[in-house]
Coordinates of C-alpha atoms in Angstrom, one line a residue:
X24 CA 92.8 110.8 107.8
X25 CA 90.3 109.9 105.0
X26 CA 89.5 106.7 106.3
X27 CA 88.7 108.7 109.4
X28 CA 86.4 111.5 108.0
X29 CA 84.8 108.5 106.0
X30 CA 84.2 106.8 109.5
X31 CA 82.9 110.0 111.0
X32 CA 81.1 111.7 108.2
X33 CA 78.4 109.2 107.5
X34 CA 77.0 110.0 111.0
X35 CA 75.5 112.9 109.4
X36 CA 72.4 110.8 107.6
X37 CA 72.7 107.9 109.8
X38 CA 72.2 109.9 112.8
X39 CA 69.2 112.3 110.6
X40 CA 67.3 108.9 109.2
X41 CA 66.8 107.4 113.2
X42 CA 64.9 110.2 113.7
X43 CA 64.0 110.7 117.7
X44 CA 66.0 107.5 118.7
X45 CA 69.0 109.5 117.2
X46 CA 71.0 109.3 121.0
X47 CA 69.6 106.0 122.0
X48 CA 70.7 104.2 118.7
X49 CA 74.7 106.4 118.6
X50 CA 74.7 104.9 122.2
X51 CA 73.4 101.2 121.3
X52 CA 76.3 101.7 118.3
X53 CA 79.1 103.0 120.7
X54 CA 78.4 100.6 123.6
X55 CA 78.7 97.5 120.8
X56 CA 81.8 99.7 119.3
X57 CA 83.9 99.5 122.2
X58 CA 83.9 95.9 123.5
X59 CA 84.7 95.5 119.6
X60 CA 87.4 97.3 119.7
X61 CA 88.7 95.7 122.5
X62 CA 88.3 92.2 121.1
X63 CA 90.2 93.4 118.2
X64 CA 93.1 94.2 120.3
X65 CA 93.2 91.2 121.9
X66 CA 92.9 88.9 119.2
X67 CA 95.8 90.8 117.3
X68 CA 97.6 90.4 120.6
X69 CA 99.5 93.5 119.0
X70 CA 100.8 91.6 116.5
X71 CA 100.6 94.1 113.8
X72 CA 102.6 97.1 115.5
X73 CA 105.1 94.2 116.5
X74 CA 105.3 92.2 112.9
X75 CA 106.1 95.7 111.2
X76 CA 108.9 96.4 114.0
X77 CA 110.6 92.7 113.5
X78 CA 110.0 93.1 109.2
X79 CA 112.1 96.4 109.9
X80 CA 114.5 94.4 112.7
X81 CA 115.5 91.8 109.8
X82 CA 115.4 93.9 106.9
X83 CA 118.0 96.2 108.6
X84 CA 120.0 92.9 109.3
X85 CA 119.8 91.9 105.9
X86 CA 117.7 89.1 106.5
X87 CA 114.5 89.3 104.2
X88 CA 113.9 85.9 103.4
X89 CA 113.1 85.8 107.4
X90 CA 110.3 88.9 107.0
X91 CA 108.7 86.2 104.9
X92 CA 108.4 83.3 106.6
X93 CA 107.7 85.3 110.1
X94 CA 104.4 86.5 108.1
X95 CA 103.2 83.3 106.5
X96 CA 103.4 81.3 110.3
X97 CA 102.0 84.2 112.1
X98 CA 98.9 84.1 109.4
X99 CA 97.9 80.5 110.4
X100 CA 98.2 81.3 114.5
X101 CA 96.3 84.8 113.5
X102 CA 93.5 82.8 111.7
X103 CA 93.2 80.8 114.7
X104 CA 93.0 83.4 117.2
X105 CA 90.2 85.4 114.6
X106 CA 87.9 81.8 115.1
X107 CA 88.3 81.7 118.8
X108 CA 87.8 85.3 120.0
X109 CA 85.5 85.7 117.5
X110 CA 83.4 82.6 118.9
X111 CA 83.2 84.1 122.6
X112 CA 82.3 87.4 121.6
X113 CA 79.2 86.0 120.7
X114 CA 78.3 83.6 123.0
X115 CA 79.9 86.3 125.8
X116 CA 77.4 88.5 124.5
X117 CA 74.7 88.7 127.4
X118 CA 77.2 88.6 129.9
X119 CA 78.7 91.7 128.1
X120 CA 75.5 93.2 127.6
X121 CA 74.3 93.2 131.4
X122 CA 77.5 95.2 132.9
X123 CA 77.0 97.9 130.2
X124 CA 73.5 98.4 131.2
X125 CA 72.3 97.5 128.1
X126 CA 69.8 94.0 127.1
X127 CA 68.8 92.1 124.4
X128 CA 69.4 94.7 121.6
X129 CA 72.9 95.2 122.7
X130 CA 73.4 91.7 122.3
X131 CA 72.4 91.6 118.6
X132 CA 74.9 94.5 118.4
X133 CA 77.9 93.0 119.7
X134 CA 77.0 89.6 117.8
X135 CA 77.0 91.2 114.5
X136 CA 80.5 92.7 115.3
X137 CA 81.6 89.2 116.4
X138 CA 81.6 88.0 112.4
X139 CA 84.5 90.7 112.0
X140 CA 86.4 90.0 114.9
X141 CA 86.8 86.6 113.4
X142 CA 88.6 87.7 110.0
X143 CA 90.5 91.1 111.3
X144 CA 93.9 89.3 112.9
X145 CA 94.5 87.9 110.0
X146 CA 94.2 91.0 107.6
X147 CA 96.2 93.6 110.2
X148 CA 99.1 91.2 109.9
X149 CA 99.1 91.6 106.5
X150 CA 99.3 95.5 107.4
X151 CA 101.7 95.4 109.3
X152 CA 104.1 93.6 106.9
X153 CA 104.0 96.7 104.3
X154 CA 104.1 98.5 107.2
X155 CA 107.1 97.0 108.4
X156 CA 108.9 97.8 104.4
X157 CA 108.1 101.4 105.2
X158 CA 105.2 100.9 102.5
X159 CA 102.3 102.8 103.8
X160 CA 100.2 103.1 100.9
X161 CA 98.9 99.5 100.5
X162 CA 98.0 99.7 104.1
X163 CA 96.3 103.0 103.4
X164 CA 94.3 102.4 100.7
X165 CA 93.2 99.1 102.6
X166 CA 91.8 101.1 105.3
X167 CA 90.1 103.9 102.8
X168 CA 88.1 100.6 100.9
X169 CA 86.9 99.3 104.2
X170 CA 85.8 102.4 105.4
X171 CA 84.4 103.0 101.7
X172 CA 82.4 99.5 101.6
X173 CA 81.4 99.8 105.7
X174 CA 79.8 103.2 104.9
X175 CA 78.2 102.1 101.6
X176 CA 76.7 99.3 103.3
X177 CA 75.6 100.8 106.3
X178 CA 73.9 103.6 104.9
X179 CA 71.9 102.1 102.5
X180 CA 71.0 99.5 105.2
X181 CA 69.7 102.2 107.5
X182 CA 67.9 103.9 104.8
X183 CA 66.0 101.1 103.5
X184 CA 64.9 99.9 106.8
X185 CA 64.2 103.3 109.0
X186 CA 63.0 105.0 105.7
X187 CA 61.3 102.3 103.4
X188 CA 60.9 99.5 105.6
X189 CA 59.7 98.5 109.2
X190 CA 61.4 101.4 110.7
X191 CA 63.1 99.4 113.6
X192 CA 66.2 101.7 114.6
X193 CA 67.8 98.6 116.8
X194 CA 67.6 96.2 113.4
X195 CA 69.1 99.2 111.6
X196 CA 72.2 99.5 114.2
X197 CA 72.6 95.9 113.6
X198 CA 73.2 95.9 109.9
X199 CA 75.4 99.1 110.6
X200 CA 77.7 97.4 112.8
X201 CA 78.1 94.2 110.8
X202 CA 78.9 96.6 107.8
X203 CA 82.2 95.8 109.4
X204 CA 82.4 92.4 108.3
X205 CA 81.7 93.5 104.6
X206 CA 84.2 96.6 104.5
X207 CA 87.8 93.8 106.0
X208 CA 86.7 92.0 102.8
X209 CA 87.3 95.1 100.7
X210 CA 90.4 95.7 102.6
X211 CA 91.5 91.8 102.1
X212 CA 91.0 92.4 98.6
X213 CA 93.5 95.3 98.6
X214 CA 96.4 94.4 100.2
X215 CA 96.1 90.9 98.5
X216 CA 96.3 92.9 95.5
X217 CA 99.3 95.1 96.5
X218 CA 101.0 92.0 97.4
X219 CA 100.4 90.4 93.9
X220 CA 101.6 94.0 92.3
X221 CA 104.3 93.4 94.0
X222 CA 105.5 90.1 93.6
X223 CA 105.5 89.2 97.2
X224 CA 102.7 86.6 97.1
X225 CA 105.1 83.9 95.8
X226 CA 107.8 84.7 98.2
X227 CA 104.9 84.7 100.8
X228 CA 103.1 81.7 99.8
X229 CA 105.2 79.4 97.9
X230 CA 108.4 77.4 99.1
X231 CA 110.6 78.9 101.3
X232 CA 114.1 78.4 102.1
X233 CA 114.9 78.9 105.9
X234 CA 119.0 79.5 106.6
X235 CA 120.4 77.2 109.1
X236 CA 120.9 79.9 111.7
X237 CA 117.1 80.4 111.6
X238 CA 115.2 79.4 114.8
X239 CA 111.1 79.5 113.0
X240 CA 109.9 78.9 116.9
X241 CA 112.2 81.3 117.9
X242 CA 111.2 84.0 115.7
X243 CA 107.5 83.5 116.1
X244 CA 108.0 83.4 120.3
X245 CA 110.2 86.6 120.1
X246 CA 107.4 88.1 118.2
X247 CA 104.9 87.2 120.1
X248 CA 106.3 88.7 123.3
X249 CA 107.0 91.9 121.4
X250 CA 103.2 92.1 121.0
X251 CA 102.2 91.7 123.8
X252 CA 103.2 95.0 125.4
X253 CA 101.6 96.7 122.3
X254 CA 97.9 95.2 123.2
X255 CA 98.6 96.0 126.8
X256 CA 99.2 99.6 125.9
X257 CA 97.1 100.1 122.8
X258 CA 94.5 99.3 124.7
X259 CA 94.3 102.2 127.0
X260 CA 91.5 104.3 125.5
X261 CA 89.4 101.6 125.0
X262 CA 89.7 100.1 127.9
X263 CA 89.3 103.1 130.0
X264 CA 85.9 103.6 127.4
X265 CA 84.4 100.1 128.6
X266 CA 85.4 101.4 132.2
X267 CA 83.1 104.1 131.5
X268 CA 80.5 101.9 129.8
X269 CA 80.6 99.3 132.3
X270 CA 80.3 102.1 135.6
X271 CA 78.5 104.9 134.6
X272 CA 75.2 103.5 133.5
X273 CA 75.0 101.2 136.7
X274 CA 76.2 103.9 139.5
X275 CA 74.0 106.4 138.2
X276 CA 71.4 103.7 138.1
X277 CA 72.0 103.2 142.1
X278 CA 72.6 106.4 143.2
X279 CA 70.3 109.2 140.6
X280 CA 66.7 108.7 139.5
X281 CA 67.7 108.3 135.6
X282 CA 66.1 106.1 133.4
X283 CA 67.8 103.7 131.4
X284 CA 66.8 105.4 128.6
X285 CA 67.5 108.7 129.8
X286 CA 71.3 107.4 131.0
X287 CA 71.7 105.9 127.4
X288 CA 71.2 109.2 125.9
X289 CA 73.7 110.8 128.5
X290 CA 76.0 107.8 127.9
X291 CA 75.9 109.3 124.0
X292 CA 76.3 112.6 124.9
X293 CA 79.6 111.9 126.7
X294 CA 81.1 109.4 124.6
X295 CA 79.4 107.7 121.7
X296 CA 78.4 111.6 120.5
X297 CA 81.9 113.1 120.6
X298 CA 84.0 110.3 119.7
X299 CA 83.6 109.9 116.3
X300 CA 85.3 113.4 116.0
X301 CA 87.9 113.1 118.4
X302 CA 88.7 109.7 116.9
X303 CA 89.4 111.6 113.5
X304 CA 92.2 113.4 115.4
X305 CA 93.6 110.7 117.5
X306 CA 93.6 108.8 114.5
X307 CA 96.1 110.8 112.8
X308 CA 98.1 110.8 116.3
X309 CA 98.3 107.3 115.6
X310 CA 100.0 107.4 111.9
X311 CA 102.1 109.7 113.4
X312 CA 103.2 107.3 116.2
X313 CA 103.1 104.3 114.3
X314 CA 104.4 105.3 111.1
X315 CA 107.5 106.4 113.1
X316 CA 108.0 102.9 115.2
X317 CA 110.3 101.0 112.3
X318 CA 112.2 104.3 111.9
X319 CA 113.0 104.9 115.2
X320 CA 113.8 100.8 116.0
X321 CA 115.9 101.0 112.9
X322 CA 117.9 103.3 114.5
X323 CA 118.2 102.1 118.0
X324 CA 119.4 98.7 116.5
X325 CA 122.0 100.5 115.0
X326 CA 123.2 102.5 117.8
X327 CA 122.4 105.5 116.3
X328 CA 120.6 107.2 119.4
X329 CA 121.1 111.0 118.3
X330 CA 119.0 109.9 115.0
X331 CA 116.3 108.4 117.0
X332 CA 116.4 111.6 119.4
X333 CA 115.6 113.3 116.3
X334 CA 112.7 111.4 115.3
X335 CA 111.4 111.6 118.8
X336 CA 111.4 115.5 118.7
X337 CA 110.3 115.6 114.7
X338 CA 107.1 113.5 116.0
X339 CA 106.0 114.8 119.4
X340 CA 106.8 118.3 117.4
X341 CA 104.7 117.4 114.8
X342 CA 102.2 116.0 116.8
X343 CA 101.5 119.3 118.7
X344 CA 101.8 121.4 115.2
X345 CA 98.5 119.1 114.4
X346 CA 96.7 118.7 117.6
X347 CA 96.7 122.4 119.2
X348 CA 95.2 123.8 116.5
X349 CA 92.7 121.2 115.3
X350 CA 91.3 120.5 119.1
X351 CA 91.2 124.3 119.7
X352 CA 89.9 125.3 116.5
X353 CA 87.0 122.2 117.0
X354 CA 86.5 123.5 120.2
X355 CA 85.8 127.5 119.2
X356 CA 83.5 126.2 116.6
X357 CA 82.0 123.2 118.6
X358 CA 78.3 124.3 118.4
X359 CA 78.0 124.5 115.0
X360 CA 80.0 121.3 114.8
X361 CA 77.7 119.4 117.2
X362 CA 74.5 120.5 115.7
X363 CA 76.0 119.3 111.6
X364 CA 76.5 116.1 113.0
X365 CA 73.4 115.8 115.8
X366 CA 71.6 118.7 115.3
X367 CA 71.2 121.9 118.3
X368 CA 72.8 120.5 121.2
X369 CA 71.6 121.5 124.9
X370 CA 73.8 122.9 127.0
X371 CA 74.9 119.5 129.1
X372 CA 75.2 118.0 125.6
X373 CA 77.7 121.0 124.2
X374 CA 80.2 120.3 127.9
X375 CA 80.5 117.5 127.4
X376 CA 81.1 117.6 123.7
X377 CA 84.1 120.4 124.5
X378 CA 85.8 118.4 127.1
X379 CA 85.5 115.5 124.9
X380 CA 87.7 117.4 122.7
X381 CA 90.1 119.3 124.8
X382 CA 91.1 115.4 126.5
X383 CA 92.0 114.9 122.5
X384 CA 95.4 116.3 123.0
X385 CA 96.0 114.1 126.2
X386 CA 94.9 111.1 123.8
X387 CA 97.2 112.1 121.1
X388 CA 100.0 112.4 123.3
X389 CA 99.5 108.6 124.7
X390 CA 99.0 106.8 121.1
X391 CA 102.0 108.2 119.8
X392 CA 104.3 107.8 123.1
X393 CA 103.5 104.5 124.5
X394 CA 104.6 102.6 121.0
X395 CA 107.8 105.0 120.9
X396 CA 109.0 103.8 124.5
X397 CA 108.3 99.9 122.7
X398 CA 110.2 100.8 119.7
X399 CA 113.0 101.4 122.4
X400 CA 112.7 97.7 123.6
X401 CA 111.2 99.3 127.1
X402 CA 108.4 96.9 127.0
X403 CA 108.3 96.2 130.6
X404 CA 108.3 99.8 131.3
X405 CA 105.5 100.7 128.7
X406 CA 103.4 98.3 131.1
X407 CA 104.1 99.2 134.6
X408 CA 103.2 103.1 133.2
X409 CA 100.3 101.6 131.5
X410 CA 98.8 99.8 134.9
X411 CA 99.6 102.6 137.0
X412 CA 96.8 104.9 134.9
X413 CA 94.7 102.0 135.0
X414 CA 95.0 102.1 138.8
X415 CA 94.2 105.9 139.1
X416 CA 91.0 105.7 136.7
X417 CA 89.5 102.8 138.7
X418 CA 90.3 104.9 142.1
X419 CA 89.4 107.7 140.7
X420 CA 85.9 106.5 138.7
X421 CA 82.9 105.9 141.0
X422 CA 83.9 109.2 142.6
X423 CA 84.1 111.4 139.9
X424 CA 81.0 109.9 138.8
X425 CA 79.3 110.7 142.1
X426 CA 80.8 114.3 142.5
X427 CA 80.6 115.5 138.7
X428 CA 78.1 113.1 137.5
X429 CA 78.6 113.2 133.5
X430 CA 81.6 114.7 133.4
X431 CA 83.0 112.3 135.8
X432 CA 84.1 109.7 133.3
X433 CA 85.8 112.6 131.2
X434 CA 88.2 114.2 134.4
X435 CA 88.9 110.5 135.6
X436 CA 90.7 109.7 132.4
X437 CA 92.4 112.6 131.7
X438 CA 93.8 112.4 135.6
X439 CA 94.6 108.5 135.0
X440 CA 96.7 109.1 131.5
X441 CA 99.0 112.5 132.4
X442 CA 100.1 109.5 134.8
X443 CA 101.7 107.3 131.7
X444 CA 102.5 110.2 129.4
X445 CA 104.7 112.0 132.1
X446 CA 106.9 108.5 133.0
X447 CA 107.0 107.8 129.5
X448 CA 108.0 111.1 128.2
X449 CA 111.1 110.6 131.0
X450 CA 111.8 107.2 130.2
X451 CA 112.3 107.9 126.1
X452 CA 114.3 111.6 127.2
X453 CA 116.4 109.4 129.6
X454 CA 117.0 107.0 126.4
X455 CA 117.7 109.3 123.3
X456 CA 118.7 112.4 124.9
X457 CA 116.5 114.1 122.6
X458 CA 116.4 118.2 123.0
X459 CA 113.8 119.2 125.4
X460 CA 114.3 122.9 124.6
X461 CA 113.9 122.1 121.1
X462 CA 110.5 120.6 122.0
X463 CA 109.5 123.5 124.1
X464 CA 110.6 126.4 121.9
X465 CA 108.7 124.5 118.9
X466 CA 105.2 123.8 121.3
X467 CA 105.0 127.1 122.9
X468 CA 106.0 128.7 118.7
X469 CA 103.0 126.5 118.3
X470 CA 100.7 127.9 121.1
X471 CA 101.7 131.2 120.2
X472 CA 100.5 130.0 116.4
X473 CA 97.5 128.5 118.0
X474 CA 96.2 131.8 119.7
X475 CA 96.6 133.8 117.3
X476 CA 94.8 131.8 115.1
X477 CA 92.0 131.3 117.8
X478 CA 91.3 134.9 117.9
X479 CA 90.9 135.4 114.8
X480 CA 88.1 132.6 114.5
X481 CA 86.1 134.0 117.6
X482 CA 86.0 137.4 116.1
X483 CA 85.2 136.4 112.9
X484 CA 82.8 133.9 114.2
X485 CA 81.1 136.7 116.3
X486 CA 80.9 138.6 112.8
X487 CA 79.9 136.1 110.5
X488 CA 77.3 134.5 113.2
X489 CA 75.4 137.8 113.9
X490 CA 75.0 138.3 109.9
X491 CA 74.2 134.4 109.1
X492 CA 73.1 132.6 112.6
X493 CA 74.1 128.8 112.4
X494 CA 70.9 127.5 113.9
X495 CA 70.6 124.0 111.5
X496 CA 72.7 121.4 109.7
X497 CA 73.4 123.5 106.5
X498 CA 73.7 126.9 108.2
X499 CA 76.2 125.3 110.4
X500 CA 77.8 123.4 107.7
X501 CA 78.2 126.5 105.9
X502 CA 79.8 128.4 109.1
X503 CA 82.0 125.6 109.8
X504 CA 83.8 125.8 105.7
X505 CA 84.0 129.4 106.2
X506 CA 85.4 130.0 109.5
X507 CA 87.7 126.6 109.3
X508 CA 88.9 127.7 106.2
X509 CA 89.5 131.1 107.9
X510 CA 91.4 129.2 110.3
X511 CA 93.6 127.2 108.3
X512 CA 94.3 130.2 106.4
X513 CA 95.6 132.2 108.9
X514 CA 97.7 129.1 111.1
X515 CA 99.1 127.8 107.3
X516 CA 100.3 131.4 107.0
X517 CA 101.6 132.5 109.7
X518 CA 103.4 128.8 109.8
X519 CA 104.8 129.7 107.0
X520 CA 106.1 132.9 107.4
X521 CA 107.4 132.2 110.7
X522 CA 109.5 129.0 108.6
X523 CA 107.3 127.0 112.0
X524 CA 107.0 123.9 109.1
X525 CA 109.7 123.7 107.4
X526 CA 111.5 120.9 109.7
X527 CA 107.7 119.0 109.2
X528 CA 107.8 119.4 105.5
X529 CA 110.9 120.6 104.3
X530 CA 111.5 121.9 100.4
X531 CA 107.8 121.9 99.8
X532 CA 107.6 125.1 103.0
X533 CA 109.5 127.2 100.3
X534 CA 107.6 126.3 97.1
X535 CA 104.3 127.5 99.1
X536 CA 105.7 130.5 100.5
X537 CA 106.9 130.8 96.9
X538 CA 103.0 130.1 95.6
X539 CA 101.2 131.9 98.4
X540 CA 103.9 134.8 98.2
X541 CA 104.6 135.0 101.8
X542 CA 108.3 136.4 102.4

């Protein structure tokens, strides 16, 4: 979550310092952002997700001499795959650059991002190995010094040149973008330290003693094809975000009277603009998901299926006690939240920013159950789902475009995923048996929570914005503290009170009812 609100918050300056080529240069960004990410997810190949479910696989088996050596031979085959995606990413470039609508300065975008495709592989294994120990911090604190160093580096990058120097937005989203190559050595740094704290780097790195029942070619294939369904799967959102960035700009092109530049700034104000909020929430759908993988294969390798029915329902049901609130509460306040980050919005600007975040909770719901139905060995199931949304957003694309123009893009994919979640949600019920009542009785407690809350805000919102209008960035930032706050306030309690959290957090739901006096 910090690593998130790191990622998210520096928008603020960034987005105030480019001055008038604000939406142009959050477009230029996001456009060179999601072919990255999508390179990144290739040249994993998953391997991450998968390295920390076999670490959990062999540790459970008693085998940790085997964790060890799995991790130093997929190092050297992750190094190699960094080098090569790394190296067509930028000479793929133009090629890249021509179906997003975009030209030269995209080019210098996604080239800059190519220096960090090259080293991530390598350093998400590594994360994956604590993750697989159940050792979230190193990987943590990994991703909170990248995000520190990225944002560092950006910033005063942009500020030097749109401020002091030549003023040239474009050369400024450059440096921004390769501030991703700086912040994975800050991370390296971490988790090399974390392993030396914890005297895994000479298990890791020196001699290692391989039983006789050991198949090393074995090991690496097996993990290898678990991967694979994790990129397939993983890559949903930003696939079906390069589906948008590869149509949208071009149809509208052929069929509207948009400029380029005019589509650009439409392009932003349906993605690049409200993503790096949503993101902030779908990241945290993502620990949940993810955190909860070696858990729940722990249990289904030892036959313990009512355990792992458990976790299924503790995670979707914590999932939804997060989400609801957050989108909804976002969404009540999403003026003032628009206009902190990219000042007043129009009205086209401020739709799309709202549906942006109501398709949050679809998102949520597809990060955190298409690795569950993997940690269940259902891999070939996970796909098929997968390919079957990918067929209804490329039926359902060019259409949707045409009929709701800007908004098209939005409705597509939230059509395209209900389509995965629903089969997959089957699929892991049909597996565990977990309690769908329990499910439902907790959501719609949850809802109930959620409305309540909601009410609250919008009259209090109505109140507080008639005496103190939120009309620029501090006024708005100011609204935002006082009528989130409001918000939390009144969810936290009534979560409380109605004992809604103490399955999430157990013992600690008493000492605050204890702290906060709530009976």
């Amino acid at each position: 979550i910090i690593s998130r609100l790191l990622g998210a918050l520096y928008i603020i300056p960034w987005y105030a310092w480019m001055g008038k080529q604000g939406d142009q240069a959050n477009a230029l960004f996001g456009q060179g952002y999601n072919i990255y990410a999508l390179f990144l997810l290739i040249s994993t190949a998953g391997i991450p997700v998968a390295i920390a479910k076999q670490v959990s696989k062999y540790n459970t088996l008693g085998k940790m001499e085997t964790s060890f050596f799995l991790l130093k031979r997929i190092l050297y085959y992750m190094i190699g795959l960094g080098l090569i995606f790394g190296v067509f990413m930028y000479f793929a470039s133009p090629w890249m650059s021509y179906l997003s609508g975009g030209d030269e300065d995209l080019v210098r975008v996604m080239r800059s991002l190519s220096w960090a495709v090259v080293i991530f592989p390598s350093m998400s294994v590594l994360r994956g190995f604590f993750q697989g120990f159940n050792n979230m911090k190193p990987y943590a604190l990994s991703q909170i010094a990248e995000q520190i160093i990225r944002v560092i580096w950006m910033l005063l990058a942009t500020f030097f040149i749109m401020k002091i120097g030549t003023g040239d937005y474009v050369t400024a989203v450059v440096q921004s973008t390769f501030a991703a190559f700086i912040g994975m050595l800050a991370s390296y740094g971490v988790l090399f330290f974390y392993l030396w704290k914890e005297g895994k780097l000479k298990s890791l790195f020196g001699k290692q003693v391989v039983h006789p029942d050991i198949n090393p070619t074995a090991i690496v294939i097996e993990t290898f094809k678990e991967a694979i369904p994790f990129i397939i799967t993983g890559s949903a959102i930003q696939l079906f975000q390069l589906i948008d960035q590869w149509t949208f700009i071009r149809t509208m092109e052929r069929f509207t009277s948009y400029s380029n530049s005019q589509l650009q700034v439409l392009y932003a104000y349906l993605s690049s603009n409200p993503s790096k909020i949503t993101m902030i929430l779908i990241a945290v759908a993502t620990s949940i998901g993810g955190v909860g993988i070696p858990l729940l294969t722990e249990n289904y390798v030892k036959g313990d299926l009512k355990a792992a029915g458990k976790l299924v329902q503790d995670n979707l049901t914590m999932l939804l006690a997060f989400l609801l609130p957050a989108t909804f509460g976002a969404v009540a306040v999403a003026k003032p939240l628009y206009t902190v980050f990219y000042g007043q919005p129009d009205s086209l600007a401020l739709g799309l920013f709202i549906v942006a975040m109501l398709q949050t909770v679809i998102l949520g719901l597809y990060t955190v159950l298409s690795p569950m139905i993997q940690a269940l060995f259902q891999n070939r199931k996970a796909i098929r789902y997968f390919f079957y949304g990918v067929v209804v957003k490329l039926v359902l694309q060019i259409p949707f475009i045409l009929v709701f123009r800007s908004y098209g893009p939005l409705l597509s994919t939230t059509i395209a995923l209900m389509v995965p979640i629903v089969l997959m949600y089957r699929e892991i019920q049909t597996i565990t048996q977990f309690n769908r009542t329990i499910i439902f009785k907790r959501t719609l407690l949850g809802s109930i929570l959620t409305v309540v809350m909601l009410l609250g805000v919008l009259i209090a919102g109505l109140i507080l914005g008639w005496i103190f209008p939120p009309n620029g960035r501090v006024s708005s930032m100011i609204y935002i503290i006082v009528i989130g706050g409001l918000g939390v306030a009144i969810y936290g309690a009534l979560g409380l009170w109605l004992r809604y959290f103490d399955r999430f957090i157990g013992g600690q739901a008493a000492r605050l009812r204890q702290k906060f006096r709530i009976k």
